[in-house]
Coordinates of C-alpha atoms in Angstrom, one line a residue:
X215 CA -11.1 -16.7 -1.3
X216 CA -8.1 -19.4 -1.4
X217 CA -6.6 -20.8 1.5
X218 CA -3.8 -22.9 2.3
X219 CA -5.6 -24.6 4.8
X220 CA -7.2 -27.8 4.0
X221 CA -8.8 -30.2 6.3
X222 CA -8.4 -33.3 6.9
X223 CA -10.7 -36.5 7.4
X224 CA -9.9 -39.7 8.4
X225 CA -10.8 -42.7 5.2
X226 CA -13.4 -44.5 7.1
X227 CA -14.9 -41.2 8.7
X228 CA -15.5 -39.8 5.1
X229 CA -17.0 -43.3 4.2
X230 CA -19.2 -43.4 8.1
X231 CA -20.6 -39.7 6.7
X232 CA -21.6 -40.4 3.3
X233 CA -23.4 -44.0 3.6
X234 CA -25.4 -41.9 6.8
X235 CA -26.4 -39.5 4.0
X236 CA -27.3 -42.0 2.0
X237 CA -29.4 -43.7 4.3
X238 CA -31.2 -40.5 5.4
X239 CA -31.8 -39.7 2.0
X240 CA -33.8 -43.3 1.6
X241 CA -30.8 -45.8 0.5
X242 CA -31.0 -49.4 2.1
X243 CA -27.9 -50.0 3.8
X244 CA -26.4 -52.2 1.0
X245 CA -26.9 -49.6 -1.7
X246 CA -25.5 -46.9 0.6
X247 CA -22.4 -48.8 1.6
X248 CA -21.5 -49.7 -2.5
X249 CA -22.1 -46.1 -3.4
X250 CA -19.7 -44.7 -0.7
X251 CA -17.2 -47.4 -1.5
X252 CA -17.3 -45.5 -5.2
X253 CA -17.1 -42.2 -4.1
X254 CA -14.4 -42.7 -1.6
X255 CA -12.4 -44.5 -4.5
X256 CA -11.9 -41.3 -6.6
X257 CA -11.3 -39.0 -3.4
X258 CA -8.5 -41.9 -2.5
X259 CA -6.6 -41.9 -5.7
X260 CA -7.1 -38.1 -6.0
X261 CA -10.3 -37.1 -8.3
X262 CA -11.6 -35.6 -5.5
X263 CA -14.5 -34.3 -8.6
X264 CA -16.1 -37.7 -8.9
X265 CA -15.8 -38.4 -4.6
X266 CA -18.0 -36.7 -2.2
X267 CA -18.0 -33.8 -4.2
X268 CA -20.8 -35.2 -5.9
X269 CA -22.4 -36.9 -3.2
X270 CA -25.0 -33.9 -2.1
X271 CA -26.4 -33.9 -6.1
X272 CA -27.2 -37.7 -5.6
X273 CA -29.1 -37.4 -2.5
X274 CA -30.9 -34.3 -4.1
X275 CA -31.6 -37.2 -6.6
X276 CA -33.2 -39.3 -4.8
X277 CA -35.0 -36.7 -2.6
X278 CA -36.8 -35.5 -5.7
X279 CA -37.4 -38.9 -7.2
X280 CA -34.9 -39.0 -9.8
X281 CA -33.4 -41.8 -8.4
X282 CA -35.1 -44.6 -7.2
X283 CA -32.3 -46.1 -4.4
X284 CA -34.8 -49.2 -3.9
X285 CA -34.7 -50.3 -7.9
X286 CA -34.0 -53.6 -9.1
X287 CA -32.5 -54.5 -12.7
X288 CA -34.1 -55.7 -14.6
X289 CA -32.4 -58.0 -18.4
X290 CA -34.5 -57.2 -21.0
X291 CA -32.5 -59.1 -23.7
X292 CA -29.8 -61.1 -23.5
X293 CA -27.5 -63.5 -25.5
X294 CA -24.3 -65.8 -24.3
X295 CA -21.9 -62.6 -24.2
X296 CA -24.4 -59.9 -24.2
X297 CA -27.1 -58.5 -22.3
X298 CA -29.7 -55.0 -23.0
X299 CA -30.6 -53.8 -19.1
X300 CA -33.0 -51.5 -17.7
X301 CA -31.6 -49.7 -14.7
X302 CA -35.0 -48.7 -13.4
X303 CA -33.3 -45.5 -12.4
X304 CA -31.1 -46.4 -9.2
X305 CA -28.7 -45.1 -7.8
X306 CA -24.7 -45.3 -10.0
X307 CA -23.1 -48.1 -7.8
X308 CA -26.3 -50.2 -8.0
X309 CA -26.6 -50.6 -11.4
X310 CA -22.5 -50.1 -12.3
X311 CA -22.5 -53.4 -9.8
X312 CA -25.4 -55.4 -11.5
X313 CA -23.8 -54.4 -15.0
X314 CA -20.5 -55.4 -14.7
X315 CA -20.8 -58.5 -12.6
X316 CA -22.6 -59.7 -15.4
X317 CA -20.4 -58.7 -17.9
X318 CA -17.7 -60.6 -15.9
X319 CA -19.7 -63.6 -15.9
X320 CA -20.2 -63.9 -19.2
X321 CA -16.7 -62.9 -19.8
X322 CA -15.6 -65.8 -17.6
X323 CA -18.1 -68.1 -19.6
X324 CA -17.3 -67.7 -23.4
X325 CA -14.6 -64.6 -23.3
X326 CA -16.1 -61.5 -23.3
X327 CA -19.2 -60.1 -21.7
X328 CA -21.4 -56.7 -23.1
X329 CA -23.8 -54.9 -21.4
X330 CA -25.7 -51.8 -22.1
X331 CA -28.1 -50.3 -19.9
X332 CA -30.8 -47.7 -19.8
X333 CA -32.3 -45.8 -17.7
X334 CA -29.0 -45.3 -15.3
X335 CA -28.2 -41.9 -13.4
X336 CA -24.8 -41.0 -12.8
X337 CA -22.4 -43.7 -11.9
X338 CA -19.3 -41.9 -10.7
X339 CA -15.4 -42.5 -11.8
X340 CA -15.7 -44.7 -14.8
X341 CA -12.3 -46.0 -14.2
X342 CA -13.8 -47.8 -10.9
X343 CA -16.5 -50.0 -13.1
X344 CA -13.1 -51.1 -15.2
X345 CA -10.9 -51.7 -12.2
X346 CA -13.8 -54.2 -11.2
X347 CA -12.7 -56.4 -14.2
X348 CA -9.2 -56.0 -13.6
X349 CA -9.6 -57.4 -9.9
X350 CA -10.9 -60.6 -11.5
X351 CA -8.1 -60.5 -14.2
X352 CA -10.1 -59.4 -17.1
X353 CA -9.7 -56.3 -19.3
X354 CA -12.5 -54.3 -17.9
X355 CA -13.6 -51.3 -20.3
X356 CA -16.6 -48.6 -19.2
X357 CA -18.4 -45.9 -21.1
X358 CA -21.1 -43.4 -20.2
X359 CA -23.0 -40.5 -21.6
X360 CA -23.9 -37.4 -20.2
X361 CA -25.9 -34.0 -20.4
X362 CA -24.5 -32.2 -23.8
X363 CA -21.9 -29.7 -22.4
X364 CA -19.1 -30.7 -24.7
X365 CA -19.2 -28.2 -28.0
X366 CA -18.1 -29.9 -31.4
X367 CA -15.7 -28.9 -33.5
X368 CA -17.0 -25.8 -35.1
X369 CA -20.3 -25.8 -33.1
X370 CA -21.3 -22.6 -31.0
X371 CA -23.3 -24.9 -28.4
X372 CA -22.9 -28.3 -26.4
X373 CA -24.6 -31.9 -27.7
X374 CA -22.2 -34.3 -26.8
X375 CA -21.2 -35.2 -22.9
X376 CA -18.4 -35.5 -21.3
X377 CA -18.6 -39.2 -22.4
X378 CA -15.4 -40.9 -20.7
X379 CA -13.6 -43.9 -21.6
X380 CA -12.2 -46.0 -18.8
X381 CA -9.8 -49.2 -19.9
X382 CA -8.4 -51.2 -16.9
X383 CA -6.1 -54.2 -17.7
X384 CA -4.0 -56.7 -15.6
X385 CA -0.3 -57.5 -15.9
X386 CA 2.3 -59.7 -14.1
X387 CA 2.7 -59.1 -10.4
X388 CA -0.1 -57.6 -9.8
X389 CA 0.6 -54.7 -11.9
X390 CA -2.0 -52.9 -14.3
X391 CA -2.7 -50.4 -17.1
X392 CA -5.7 -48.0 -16.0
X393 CA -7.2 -45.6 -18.7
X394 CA -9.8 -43.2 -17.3
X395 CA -10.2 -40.3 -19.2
X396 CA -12.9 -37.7 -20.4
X397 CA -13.3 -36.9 -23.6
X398 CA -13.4 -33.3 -23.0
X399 CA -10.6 -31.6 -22.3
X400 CA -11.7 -31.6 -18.5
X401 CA -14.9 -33.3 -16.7
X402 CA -17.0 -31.0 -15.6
X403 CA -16.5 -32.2 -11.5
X404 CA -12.7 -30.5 -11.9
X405 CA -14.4 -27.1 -12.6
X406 CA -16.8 -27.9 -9.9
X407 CA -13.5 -28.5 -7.6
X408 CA -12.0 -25.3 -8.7
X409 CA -14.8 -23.2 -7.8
X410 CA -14.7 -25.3 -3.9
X411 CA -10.7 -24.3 -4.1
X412 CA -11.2 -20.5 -5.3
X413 CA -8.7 -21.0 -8.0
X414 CA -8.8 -20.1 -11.6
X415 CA -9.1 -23.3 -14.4
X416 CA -6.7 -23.4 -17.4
X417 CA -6.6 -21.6 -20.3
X418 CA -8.6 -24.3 -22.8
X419 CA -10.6 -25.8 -20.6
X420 CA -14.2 -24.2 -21.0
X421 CA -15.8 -21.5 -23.2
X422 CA -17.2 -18.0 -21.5
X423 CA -20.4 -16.5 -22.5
X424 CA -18.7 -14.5 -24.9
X425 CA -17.7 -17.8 -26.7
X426 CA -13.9 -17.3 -25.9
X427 CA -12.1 -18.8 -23.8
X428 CA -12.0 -18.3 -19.9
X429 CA -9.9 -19.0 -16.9
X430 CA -13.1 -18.1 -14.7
X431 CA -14.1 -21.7 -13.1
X432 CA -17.8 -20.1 -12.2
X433 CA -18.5 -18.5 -15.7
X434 CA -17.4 -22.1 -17.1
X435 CA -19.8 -24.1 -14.8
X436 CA -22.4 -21.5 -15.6
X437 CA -22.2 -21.0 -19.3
X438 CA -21.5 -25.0 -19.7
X439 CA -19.7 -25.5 -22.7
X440 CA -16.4 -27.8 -22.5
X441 CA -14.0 -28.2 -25.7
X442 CA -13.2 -31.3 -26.5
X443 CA -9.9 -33.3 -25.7
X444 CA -7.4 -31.3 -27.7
X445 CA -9.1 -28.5 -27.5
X446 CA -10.1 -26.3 -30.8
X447 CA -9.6 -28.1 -34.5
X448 CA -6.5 -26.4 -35.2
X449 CA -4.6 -28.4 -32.0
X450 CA -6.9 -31.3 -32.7
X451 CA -10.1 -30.6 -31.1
X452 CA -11.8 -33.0 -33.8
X453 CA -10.3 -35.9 -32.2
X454 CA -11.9 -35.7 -28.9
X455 CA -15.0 -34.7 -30.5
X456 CA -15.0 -38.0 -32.1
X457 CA -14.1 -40.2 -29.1
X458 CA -17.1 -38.4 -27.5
X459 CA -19.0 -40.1 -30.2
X460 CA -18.4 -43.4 -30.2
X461 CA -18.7 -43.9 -26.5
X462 CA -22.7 -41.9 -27.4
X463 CA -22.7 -45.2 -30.0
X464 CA -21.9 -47.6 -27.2
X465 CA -23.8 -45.9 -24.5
X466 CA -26.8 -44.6 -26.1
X467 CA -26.9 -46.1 -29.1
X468 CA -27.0 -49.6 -27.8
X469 CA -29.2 -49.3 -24.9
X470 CA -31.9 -46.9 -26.1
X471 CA -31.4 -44.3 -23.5
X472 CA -31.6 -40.4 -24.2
X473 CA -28.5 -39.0 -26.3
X474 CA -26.7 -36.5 -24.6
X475 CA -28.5 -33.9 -26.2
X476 CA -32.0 -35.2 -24.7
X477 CA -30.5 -35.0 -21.3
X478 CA -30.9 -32.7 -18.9
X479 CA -28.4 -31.2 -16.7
X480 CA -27.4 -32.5 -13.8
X481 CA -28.3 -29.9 -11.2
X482 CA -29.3 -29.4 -7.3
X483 CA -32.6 -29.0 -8.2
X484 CA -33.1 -31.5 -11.3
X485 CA -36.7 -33.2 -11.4
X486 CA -36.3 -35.5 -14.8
X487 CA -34.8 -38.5 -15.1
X488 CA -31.9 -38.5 -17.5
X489 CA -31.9 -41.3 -18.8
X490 CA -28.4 -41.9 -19.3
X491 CA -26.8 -44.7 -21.1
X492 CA -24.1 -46.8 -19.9
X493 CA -21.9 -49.6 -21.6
X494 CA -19.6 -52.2 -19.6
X495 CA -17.3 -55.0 -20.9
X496 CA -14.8 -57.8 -19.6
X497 CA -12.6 -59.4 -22.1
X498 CA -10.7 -62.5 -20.8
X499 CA -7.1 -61.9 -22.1
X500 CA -6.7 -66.1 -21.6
X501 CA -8.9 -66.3 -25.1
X502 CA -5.6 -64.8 -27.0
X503 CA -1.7 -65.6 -26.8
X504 CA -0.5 -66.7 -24.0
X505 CA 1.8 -64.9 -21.8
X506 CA -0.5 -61.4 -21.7
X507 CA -0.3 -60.4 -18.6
X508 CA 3.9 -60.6 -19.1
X509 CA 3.8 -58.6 -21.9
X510 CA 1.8 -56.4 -20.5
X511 CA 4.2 -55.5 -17.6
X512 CA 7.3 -55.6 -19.8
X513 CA 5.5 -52.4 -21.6
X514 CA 4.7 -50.5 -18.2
X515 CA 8.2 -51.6 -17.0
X516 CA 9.5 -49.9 -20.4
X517 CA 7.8 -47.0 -20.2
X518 CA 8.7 -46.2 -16.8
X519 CA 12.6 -46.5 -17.2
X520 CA 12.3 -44.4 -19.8
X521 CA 14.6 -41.0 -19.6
X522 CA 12.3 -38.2 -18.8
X523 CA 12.7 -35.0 -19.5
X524 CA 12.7 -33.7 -16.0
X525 CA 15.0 -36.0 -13.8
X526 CA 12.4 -34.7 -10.6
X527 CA 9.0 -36.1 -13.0
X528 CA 9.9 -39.5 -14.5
X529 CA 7.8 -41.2 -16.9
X530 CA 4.8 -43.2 -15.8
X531 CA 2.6 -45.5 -17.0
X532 CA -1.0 -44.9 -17.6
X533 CA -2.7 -45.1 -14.0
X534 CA 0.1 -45.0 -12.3
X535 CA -0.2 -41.7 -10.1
X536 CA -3.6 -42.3 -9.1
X537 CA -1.8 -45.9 -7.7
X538 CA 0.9 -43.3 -6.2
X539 CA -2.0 -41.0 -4.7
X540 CA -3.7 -43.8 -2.9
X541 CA -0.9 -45.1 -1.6
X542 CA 0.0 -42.0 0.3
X543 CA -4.2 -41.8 0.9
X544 CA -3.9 -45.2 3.0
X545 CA -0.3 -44.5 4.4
X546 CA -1.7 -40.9 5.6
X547 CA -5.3 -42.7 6.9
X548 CA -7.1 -39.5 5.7
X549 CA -8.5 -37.8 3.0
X550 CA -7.9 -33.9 2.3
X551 CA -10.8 -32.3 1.5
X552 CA -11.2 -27.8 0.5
X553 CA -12.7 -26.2 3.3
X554 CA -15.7 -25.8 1.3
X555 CA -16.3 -28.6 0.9
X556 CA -15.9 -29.2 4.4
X557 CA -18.7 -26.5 5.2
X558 CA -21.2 -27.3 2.5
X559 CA -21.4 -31.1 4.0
X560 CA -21.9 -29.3 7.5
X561 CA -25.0 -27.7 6.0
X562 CA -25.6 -31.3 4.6
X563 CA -25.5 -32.5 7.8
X564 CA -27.3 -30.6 10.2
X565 CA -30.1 -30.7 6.9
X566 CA -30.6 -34.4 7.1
X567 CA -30.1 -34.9 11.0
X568 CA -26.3 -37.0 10.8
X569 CA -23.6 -36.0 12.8
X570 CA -20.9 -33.8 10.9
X571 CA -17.6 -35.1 9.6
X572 CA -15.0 -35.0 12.5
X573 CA -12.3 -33.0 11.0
X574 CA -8.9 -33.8 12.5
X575 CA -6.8 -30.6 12.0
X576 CA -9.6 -27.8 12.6

């Protein structure tokens, strides 16, 4: 049933809960820490999907053995500006970290910097493993692929993930452009979030049993079977189908890791490894014509003063409201999270013996 009320958690309480999980579940405290830093990015600029939403299905991971927490990476192949990495199955922010830290180096050494990795488990809000580029004033790009719930144009069935595409680069002034986007219409987490919320999804999102479209956010997660960004081919489908693609040519392609149709869901009681794939790249913009980082800002700038259509939503430039979101995150102190949320990690909690979230408004 929906409810207006929503509870609230202060930032560092959500972040105190979810490295104790971590740890509980067998994470050494490093690991732990990094892998709450990435959830509790995407619940601070608002994809609450990708934030602690998720964080019960990665200890489930590493309770079962999917995911080894205590892995090292390991380079199996590596040139100047590329490197091929195992991920030895660890947990996201371990190998996210490894992978683009090195990408940065290289990038810092002779322009650009490529990993691909196999052998990785989920790794959270691509947009974060950009951003980490962007901090050291690099383009930072990020791909992954994922369990094959994204149906092709003209296909009955999934074989393609959610595969998203995350682009991060720096301007002026410490401004910035910040792609993060799947290449389905919606990620899979936002009808997970629906369910939590008890509302219905939009028309277009998913695909019922029935193979028609349905507003029903449990028959979607159940029946698993996303359109692609644009939806069916008469309103451009095709296109997301094919950006779906290419990031299963960077991710899987060039590290040797399942394709998305080899993988298996990602479920609450999953036993294999998936196996996914996962590509990273830093791009030093000081290799090209100067002044990038001006011009860069003059677009945003543009874009932004641009007459909108609705004096009450101007225009904004790509990453901008998830800057806007976390800014009134850090202003409020706390994160709101669905009650459902809030009672499933109580379940969590008393499961693993860690003290609860303190909720401030119950």
């Amino acid at each position: 049933m929906n409810s207006d009320f929503m509870p609230e958690v202060k930032i560092e309480e959500a972040k105190r809960f979810m490295v104790e999980a971590l740890r509980a579940a067998g994470a050494p405290l490093k690991e732990a820490e990094a892998h709450s830093e990435l959830l509790l990015h995407a619940d601070i600029v608002g994809h609450y999907s990708h934030g602690m939403n998720r964080l019960e299905l990665y200890l489930n991971d590493m309770k079962s053995g999917v995911c080894d927490a205590n892995a090292k990476q390991v380079i199996l192949k590596e040139t100047a500006s590329t490197a091929w990495v195992d991920g030895c199955r660890a947990l996201g922010a371990t190998v996210g970290n490894f992978c683009m830290s090195l990408a940065i180096k290289k990038s810092k050494e002779c322009g650009v910097g490529i990993v691909a990795v196999k052998n990785c488990n989920h790794y959270g809000m691509a947009g974060y493993w950009a951003l980490r580029a962007e901090k050291e004033g690099l383009i930072g790009m990020s791909f992954t692929n994922s369990s094959p719930v994204m149906v092709p144009t003209r296909a009955k069935k999934g074989a393609l993930g959610t595969n998203p595409i995350a682009f991060a680069a720096p301007a002026s002034g410490g401004d910035s452009l910040v792609v993060d986007m799947a290449s389905t219409t919606a990620a899979m987490g936002k009808i997970e979030m629906q369910i939590r919320k008890g509302d219905p999804i939009p028309e277009g999102w998913a695909l019922g049993a029935d193979g028609k479209t349905t507003t029903d956010p449990q028959e979607a997660f159940d029946t698993g079977r996303l359109l692609p960004l644009g939806g069916f081919e008469a309103t451009s489908g095709y296109k997301g189908y094919a950006l779906s693609a290419m990031v299963e040519v960077l991710c899987s392609g060039l590290s040797g890791s399942n394709a998305a149709y080899n993988v298996p869901p990602w479920t609450h009681t999953q036993t294999k490894s998936p196996n996914l794939g996962q590509c990273f790249v830093a791009l030093d913009p000081s290799c090209f014509a100067p002044g990038f980082g001006d011009r860069l800002g003059h677009c945003l700038n543009h874009w932004r003063e641009m007459e909108p259509m609705d004096p009450a939503s101007p225009v904004l430039a790509p990453g901008d409201k998830e800057k806007i979101n976390a800014s009134t995150t850090y202003e409020r102190g706390t994160i709101v999270y669905p009650q459902q949320q809030i009672d499933s990690y109580g379940i969590v909690a008393e499961r693993m013996g860690i003290r609860a979230m303190e909720i401030l408004n119950s």
